[in-house]
Short mmCIF file of C-alpha atoms and ligand atoms in Angstrom, two decimals:
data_model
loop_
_atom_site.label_atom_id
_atom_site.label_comp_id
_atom_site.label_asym_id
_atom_site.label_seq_id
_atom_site.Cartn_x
_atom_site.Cartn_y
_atom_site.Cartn_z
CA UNK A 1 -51.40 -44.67 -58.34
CA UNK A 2 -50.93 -40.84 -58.15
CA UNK A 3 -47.81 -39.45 -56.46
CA UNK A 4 -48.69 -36.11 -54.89
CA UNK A 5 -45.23 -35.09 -53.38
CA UNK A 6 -46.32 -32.40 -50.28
CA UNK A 7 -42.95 -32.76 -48.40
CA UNK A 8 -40.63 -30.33 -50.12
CA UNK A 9 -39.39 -28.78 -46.70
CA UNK A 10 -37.53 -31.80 -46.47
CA UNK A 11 -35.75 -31.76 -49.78
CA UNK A 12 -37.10 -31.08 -53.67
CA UNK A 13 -36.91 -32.49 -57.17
CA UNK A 14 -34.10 -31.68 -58.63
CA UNK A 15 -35.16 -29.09 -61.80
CA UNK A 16 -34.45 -30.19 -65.41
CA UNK A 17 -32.60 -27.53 -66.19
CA UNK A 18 -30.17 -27.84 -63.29
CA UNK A 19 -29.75 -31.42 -64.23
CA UNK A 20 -28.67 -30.64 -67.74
CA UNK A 21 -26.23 -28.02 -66.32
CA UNK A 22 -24.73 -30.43 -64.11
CA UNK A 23 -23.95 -33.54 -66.61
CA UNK A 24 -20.85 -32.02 -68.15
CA UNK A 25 -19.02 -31.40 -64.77
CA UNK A 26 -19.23 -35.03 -64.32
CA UNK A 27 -18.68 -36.29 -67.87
CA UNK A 28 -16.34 -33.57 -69.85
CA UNK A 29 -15.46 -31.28 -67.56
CA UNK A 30 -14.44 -33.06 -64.67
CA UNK A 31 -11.62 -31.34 -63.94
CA UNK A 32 -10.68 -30.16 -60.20
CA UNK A 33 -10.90 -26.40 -59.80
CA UNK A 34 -7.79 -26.49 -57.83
CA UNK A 35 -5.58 -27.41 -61.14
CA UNK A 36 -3.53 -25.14 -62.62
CA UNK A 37 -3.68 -26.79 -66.25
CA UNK A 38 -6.82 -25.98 -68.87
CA UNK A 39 -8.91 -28.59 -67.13
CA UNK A 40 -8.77 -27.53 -63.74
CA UNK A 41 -9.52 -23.89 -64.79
CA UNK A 42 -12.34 -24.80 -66.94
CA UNK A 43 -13.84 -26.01 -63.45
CA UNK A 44 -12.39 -22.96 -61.66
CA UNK A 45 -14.22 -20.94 -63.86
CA UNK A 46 -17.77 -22.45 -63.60
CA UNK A 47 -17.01 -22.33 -59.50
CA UNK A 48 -16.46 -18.57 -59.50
CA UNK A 49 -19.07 -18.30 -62.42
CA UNK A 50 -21.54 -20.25 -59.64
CA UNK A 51 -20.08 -17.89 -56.35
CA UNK A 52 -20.93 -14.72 -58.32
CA UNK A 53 -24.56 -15.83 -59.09
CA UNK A 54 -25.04 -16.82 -55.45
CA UNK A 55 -23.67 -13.84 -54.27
CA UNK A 56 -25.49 -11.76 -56.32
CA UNK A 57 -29.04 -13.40 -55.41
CA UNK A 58 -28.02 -12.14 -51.18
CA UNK A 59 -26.55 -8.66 -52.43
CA UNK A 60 -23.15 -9.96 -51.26
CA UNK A 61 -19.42 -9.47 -52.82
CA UNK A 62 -18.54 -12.76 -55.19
CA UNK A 63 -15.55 -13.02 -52.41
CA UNK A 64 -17.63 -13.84 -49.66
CA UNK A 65 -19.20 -16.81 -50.43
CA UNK A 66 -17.46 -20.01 -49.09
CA UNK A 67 -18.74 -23.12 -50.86
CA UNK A 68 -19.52 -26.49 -48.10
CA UNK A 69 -21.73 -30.01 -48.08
CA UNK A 70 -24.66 -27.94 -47.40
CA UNK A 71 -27.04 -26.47 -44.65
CA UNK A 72 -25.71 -28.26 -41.65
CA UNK A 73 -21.98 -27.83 -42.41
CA UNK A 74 -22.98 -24.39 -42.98
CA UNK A 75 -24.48 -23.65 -39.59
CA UNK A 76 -21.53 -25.57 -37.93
CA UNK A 77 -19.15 -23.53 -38.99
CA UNK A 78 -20.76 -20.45 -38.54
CA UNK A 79 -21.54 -20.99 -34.76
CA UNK A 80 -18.09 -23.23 -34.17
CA UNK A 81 -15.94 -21.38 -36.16
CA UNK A 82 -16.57 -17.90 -34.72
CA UNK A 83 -16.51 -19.43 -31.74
CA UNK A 84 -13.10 -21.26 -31.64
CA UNK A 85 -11.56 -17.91 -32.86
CA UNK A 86 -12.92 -15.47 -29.95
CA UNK A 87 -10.97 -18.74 -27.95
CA UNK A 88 -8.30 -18.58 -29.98
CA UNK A 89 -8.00 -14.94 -29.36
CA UNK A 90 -8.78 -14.87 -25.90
CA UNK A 91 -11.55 -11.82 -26.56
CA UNK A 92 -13.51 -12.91 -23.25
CA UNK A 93 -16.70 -13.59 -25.08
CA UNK A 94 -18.50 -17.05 -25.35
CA UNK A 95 -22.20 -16.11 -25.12
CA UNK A 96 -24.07 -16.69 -28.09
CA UNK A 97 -28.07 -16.04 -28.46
CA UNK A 98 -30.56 -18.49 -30.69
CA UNK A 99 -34.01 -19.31 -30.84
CA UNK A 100 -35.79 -22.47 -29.30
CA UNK A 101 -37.18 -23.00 -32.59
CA UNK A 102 -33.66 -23.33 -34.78
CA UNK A 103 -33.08 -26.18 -36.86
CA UNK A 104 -31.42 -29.55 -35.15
CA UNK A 105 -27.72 -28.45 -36.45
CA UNK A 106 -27.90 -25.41 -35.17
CA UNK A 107 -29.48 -26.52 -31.27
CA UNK A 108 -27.15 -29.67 -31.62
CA UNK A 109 -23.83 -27.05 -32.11
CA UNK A 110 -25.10 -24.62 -29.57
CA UNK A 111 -25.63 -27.66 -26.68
CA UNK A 112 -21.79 -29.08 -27.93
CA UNK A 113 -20.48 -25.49 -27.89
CA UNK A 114 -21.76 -25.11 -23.99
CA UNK A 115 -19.92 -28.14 -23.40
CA UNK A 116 -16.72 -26.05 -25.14
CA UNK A 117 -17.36 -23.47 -22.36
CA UNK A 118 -19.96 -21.54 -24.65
CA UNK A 119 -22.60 -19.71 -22.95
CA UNK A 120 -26.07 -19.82 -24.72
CA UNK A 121 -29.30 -18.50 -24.63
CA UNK A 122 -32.27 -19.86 -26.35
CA UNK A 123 -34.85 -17.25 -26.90
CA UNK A 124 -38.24 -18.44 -26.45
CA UNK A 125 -40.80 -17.59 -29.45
CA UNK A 126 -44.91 -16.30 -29.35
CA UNK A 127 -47.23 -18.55 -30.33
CA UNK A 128 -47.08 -17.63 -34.10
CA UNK A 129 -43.33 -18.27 -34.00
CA UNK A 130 -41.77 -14.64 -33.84
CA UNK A 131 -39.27 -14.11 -31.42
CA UNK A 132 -39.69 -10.73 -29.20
CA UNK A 133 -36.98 -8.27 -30.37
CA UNK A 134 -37.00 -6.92 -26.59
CA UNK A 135 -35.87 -9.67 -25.46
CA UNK A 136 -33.31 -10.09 -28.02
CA UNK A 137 -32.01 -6.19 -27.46
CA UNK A 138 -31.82 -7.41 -23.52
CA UNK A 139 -29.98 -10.94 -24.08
CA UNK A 140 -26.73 -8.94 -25.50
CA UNK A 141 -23.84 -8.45 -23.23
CA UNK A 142 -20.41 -7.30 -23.32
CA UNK A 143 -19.15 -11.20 -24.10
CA UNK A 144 -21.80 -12.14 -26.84
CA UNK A 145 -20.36 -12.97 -30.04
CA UNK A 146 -23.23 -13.87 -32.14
CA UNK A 147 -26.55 -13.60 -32.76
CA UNK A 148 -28.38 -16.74 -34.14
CA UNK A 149 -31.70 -16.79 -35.81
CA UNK A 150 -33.62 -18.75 -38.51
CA UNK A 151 -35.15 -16.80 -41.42
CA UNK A 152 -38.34 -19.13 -42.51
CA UNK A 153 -38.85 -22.13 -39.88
CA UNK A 154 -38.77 -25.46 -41.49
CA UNK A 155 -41.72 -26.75 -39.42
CA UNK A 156 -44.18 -24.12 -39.17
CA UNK A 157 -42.82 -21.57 -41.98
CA UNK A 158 -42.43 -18.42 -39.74
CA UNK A 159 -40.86 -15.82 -41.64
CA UNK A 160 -38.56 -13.74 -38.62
CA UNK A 161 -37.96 -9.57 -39.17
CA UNK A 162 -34.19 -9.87 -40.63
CA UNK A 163 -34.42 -6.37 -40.43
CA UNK A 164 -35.51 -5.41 -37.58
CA UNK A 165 -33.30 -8.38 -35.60
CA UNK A 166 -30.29 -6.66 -37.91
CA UNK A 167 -30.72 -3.34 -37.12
CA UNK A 168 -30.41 -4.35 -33.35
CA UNK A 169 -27.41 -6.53 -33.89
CA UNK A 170 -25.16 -3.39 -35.61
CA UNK A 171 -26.98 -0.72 -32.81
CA UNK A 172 -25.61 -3.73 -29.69
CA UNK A 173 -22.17 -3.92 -31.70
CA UNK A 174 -23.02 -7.92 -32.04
CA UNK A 175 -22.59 -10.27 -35.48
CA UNK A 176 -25.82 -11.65 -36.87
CA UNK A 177 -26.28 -15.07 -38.59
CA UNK A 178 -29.13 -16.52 -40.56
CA UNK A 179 -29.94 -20.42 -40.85
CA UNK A 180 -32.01 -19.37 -44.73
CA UNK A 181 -32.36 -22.65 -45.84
CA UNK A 182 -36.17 -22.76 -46.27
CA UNK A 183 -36.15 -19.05 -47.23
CA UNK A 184 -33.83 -18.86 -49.75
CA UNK A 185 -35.59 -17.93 -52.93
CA UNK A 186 -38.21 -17.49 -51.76
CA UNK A 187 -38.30 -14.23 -48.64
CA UNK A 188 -35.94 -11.24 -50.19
CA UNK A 189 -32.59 -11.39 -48.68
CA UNK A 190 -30.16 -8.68 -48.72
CA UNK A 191 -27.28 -9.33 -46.59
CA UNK A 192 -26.11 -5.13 -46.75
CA UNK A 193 -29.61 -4.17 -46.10
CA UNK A 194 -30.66 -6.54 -43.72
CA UNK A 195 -27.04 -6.28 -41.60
CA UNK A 196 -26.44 -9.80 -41.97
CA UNK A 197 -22.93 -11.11 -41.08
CA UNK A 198 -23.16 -14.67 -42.08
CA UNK A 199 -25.76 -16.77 -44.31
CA UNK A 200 -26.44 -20.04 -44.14
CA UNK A 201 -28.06 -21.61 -47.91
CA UNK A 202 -28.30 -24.48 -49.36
CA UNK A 203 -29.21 -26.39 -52.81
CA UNK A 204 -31.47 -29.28 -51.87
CA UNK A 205 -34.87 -27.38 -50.85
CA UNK A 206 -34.77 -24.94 -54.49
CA UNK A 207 -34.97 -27.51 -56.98
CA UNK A 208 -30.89 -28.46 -56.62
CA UNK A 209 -28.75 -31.33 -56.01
CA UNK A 210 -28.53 -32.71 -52.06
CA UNK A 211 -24.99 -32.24 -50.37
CA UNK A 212 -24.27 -28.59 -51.78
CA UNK A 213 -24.39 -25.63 -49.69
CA UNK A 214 -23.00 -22.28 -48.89
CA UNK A 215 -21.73 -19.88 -46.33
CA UNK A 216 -21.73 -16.14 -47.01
CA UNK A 217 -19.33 -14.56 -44.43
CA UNK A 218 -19.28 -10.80 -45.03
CA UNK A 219 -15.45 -9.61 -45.56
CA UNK A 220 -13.42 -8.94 -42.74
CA UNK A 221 -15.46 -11.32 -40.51
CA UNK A 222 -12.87 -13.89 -38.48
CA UNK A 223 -13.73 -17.55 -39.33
CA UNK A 224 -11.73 -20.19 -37.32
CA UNK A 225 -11.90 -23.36 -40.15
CA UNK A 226 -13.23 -26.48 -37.84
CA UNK A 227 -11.78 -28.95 -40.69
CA UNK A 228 -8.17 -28.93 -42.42
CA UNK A 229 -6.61 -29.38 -45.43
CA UNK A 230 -5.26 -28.06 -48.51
CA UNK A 231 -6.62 -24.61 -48.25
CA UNK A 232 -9.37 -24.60 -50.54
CA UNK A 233 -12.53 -21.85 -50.19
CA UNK A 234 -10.50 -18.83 -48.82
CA UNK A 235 -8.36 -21.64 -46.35
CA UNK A 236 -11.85 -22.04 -44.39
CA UNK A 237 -13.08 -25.28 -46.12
CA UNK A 238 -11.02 -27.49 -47.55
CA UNK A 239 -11.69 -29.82 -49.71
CA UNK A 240 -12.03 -30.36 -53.41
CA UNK A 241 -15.14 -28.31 -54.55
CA UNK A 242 -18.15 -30.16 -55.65
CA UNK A 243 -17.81 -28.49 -58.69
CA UNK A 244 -20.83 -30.42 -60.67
CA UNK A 245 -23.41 -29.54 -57.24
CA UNK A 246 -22.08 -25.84 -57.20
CA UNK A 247 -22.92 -24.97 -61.14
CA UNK A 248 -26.41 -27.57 -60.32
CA UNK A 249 -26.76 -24.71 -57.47
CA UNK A 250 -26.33 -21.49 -59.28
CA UNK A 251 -28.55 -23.04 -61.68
CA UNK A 252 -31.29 -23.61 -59.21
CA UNK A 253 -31.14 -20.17 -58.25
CA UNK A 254 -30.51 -18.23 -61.48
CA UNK A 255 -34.14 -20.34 -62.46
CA UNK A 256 -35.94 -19.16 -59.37
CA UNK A 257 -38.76 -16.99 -60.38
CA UNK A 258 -41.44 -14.92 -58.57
CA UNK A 259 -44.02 -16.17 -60.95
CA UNK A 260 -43.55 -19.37 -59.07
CA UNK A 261 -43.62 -18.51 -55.28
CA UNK A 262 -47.48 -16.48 -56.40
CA UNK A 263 -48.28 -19.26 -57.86
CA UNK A 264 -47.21 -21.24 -54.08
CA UNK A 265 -49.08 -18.40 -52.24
CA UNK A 266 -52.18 -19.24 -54.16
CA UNK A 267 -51.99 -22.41 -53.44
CA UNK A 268 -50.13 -22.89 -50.15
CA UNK A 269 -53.84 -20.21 -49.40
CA UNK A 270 -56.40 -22.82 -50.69
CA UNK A 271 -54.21 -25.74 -48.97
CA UNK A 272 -55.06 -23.60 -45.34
CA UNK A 273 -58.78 -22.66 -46.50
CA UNK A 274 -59.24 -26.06 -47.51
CA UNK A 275 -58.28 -27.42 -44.14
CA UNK A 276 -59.34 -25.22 -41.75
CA UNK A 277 -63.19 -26.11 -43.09
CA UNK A 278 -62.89 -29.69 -41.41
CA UNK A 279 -63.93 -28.66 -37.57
CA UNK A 280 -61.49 -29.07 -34.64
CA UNK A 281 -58.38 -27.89 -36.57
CA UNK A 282 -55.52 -25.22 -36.13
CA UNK A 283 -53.03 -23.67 -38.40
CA UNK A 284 -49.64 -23.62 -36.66
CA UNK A 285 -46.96 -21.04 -37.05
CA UNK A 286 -48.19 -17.40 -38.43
CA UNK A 287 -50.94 -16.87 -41.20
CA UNK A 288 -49.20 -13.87 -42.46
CA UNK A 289 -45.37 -13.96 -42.13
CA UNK A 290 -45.12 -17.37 -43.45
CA UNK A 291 -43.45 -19.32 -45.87
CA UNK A 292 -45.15 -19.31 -49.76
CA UNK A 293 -44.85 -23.59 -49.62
CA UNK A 294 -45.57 -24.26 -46.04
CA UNK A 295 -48.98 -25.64 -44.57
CA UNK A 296 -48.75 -26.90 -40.78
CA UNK A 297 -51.92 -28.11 -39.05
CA UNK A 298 -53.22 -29.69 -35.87
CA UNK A 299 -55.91 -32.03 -36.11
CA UNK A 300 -56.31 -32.18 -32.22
CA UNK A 301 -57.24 -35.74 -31.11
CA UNK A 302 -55.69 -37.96 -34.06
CA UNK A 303 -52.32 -38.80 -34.02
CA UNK A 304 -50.19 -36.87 -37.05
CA UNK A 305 -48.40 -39.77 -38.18
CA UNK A 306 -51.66 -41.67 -38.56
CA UNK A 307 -53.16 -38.85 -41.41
CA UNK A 308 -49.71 -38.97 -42.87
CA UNK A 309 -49.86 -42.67 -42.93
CA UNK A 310 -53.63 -42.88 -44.75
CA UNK A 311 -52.60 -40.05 -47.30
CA UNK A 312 -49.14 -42.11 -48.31
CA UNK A 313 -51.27 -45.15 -49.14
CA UNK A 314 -53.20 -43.08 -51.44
CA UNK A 315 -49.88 -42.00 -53.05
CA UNK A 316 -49.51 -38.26 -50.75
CA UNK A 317 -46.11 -37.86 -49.14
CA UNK A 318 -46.59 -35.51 -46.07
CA UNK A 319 -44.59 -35.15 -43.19
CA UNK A 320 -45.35 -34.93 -39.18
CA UNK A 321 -42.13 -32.77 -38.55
CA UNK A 322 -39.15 -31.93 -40.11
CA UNK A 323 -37.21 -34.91 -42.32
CA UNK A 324 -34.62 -34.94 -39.67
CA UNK A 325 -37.07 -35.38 -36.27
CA UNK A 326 -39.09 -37.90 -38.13
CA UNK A 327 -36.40 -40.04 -36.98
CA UNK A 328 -37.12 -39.80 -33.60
CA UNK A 329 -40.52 -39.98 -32.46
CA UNK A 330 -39.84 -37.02 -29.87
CA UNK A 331 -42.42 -34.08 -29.95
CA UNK A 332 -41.41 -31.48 -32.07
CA UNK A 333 -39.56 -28.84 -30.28
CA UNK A 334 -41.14 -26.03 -32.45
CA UNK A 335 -44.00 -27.27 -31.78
CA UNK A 336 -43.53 -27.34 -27.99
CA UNK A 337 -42.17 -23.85 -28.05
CA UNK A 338 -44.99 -22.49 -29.87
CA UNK A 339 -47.01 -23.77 -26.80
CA UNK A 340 -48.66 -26.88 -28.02
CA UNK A 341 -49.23 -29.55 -25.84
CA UNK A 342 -48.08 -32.56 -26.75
CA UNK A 343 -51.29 -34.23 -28.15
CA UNK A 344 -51.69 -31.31 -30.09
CA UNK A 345 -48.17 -31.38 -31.09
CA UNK A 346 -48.40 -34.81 -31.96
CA UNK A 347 -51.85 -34.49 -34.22
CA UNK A 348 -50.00 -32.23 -36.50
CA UNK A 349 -49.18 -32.81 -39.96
CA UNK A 350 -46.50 -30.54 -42.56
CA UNK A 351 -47.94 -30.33 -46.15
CA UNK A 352 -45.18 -28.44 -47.86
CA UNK A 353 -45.22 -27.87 -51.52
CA UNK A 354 -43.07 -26.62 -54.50
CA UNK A 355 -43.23 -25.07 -57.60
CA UNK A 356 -44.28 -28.08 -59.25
CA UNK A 357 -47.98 -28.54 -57.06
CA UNK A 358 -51.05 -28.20 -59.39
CA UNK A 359 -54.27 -26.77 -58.45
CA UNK A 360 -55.73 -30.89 -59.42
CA UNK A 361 -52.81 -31.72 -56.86
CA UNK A 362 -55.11 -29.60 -54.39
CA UNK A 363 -58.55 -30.41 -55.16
CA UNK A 364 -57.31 -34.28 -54.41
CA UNK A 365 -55.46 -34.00 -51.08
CA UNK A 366 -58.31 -32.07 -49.91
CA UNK A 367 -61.19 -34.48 -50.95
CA UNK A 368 -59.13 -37.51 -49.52
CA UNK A 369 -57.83 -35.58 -46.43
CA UNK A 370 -61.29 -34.52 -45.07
CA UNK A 371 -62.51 -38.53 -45.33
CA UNK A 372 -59.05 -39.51 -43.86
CA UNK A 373 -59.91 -37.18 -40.56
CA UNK A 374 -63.47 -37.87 -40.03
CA UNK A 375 -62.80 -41.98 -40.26
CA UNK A 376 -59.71 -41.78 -38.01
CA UNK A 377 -61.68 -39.28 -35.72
CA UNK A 378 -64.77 -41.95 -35.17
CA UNK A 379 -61.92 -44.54 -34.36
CA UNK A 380 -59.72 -42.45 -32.12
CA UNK A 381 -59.82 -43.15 -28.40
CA UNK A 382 -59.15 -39.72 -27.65
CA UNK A 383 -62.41 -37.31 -27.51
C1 PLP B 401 -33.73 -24.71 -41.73
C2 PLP B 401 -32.76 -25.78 -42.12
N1 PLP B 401 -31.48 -25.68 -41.75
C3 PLP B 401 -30.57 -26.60 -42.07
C4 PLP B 401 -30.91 -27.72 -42.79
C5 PLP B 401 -29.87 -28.75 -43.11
O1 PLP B 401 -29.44 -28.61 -44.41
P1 PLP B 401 -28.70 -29.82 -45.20
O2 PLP B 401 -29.73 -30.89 -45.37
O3 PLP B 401 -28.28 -29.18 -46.48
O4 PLP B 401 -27.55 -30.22 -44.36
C6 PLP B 401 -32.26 -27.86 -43.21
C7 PLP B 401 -32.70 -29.04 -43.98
O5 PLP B 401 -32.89 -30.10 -43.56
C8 PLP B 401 -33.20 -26.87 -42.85
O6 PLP B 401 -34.48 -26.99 -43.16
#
């Protein structure tokens, strides 16, 4: 059987390339970076090789990039960490303002951080995903710290105005933070340009190893650390460096190549022209300010998970959310806050691809798709 792998929101193969650049951190040069001998600074010097190729891909200094675990660690100690120091130094301000549509470890930090005595507010979203930058300029107060928004949405692949959101942010006075974990790569980034404060990337959707991340915090900008230890990463994450992810990182990124998110558009564009020809469907999320890999439909009266079910016996991984709702079987909150209704929400499907996704790839899913609807539809109880 065929494997047809359409779920690289969730995570992606790891690249050839970045596999051969990671063996000899684990097998010759295993040193730790934190050792002053010629072992530890041959591993000290593929970190800071790694930082300044990561830094350079967001326009930021080498300096302010802060290696972690990854995306959620990332986020964590973005939102905690600036806001433990404001407590720390007794500034008065605890608001901080998200979206309704951020990922799980940001919403699950922001409802633990009201329970800290943080005030939030969860902007709402349109229903192609964009938040209204009114509403944004009129949610800052005197006490807000931060400013909270996700680049390119994981479920539906809206693309927000970094810009736009930045320029308001510096005008209000107010730090701005980026979740650009699905973005990275692939939607420009420029931390100067864009007035971002703090980035949140990681390795495991571009091709790199899971359990590697990073946190760009622009110099100058007050981090409380939320875990201790010896000190490492600028004394705001310790812990030993994961020296062989980091270089399997910078690798990942240094072999990013426009070529390749065309080639996605193309594709991810016959994926939603392909679809939309069965009747009684709906693209979710924005047809122009989207993500080059991500495809998110409604099929209306068949359940999501059902589709997703017939194409994985046939060898096609989808998904009906993102990797880390599938394990609840809760309605997706983007979803919801999009304004789907729930049997809408739950008829939905993710088809996200990658670099790797052939135009035969395509032609398949399509062929077996539009047979998997119309048998499911004549079965369904739901009219
Ligand atoms: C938008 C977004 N933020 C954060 C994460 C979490 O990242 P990680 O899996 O590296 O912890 C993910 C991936 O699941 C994501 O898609």
């Amino acid at each position: 059987m065929k494997l047809i792998y359409f779920d690289n929101a969730a995570t992606t193969r790891v690249d050839d390339d970045v596999l051969k650049a990671m063996i000899p951190y684990f097998t010759e040069k295993y040193g730790n970076a934190s050792s002053t001998h010629f072992k530890g600074q041959e591993a000290k010097n593929a970190l800071e090789d790694s930082r300044k190729t990561i830094a350079k891909a967001i326009g930021a200094k080498t300096s302010e990039i802060i290696f972690t675990s990854g995306g959620t660690e990332s986020n964590n100690l973005a939102l905690k960490g600036l806001f433990f120091w404001n407590q720390e130094n007794n500034t008065g301000k605890n608001h901080i303002i998200t979206t309704r549509i951020e990922h799980d470890c940001v919403l699950n930090s922001c409802r633990w951080l009201e329970k800290q005595g943080a005030k939030i507010t969860y902007l709402d979203v349109d229903a192609e995903g964009l938040i209204s930058l009114d509403e944004l300029e009129k949610a800052i107060t005197p006490k807000t710290i931060l400013v909270s928004i996700i680049h390119g949405n994981n479920e539906i692949g809206t693309i927000q105005n970094m810009e736009a959101i930045g320029s308001i942010c510096r005008k209000k006075g107010v730090l701005f933070h980026t979740d650009a974990c699905q973005s990275f790569t692939k939607v420009p980034i420029d931390v100067r340009k864009q007035n971002l404060n703090l980035v949140t990337l990681n390795s495991h959707k571009i091709h790199g190893p899971k359990g590697v991340g990073a946190l760009y915090i622009q110099e100058g900008i007050p981090i409380t650390p939320v875990s201790h230890g010896g000190g490492h990463e600028r004394k705001i994450r310790s812990g030993t460096e994961n020296v062989s992810g980091i270089v399997g990182f910078a690798k990942a990124v240094e072999i990013s190549k426009k070529k390749d998110i065309e080639n996605m558009i193309r594709l991810r564009d016959r994926l939603i022209e392909g679809i939309l020809r069965i009747p009684n469907t709906k693209l979710n999320g924005s047809r122009t300010k989207r993500l080059c890999n991500n495809v998110n439909i409604s099929f209306n009266n068949i359940e999501g998970e059902s589709i997703g079910g017939y194409l994985e016996q046939i060898g096609i991984c989808t998904s009906t959310g993102s990797a880390c709702a599938s394990h609840s079987l809760e309605t997706s909150h983007v979803l919801k806050s999009i304004g789907l209704t729930p049997i809408q929400a739950n008829s939905s499907l993710r088809i996200s691809i990658s670099k790797y996704t052939t135009d035969e790839e395509i032609n398949y899913f399509l062929e077996n798709l539009a047979r998997i609807v119309e048998k499911l539809r004549k079965i369904s109880p739901i009219k």
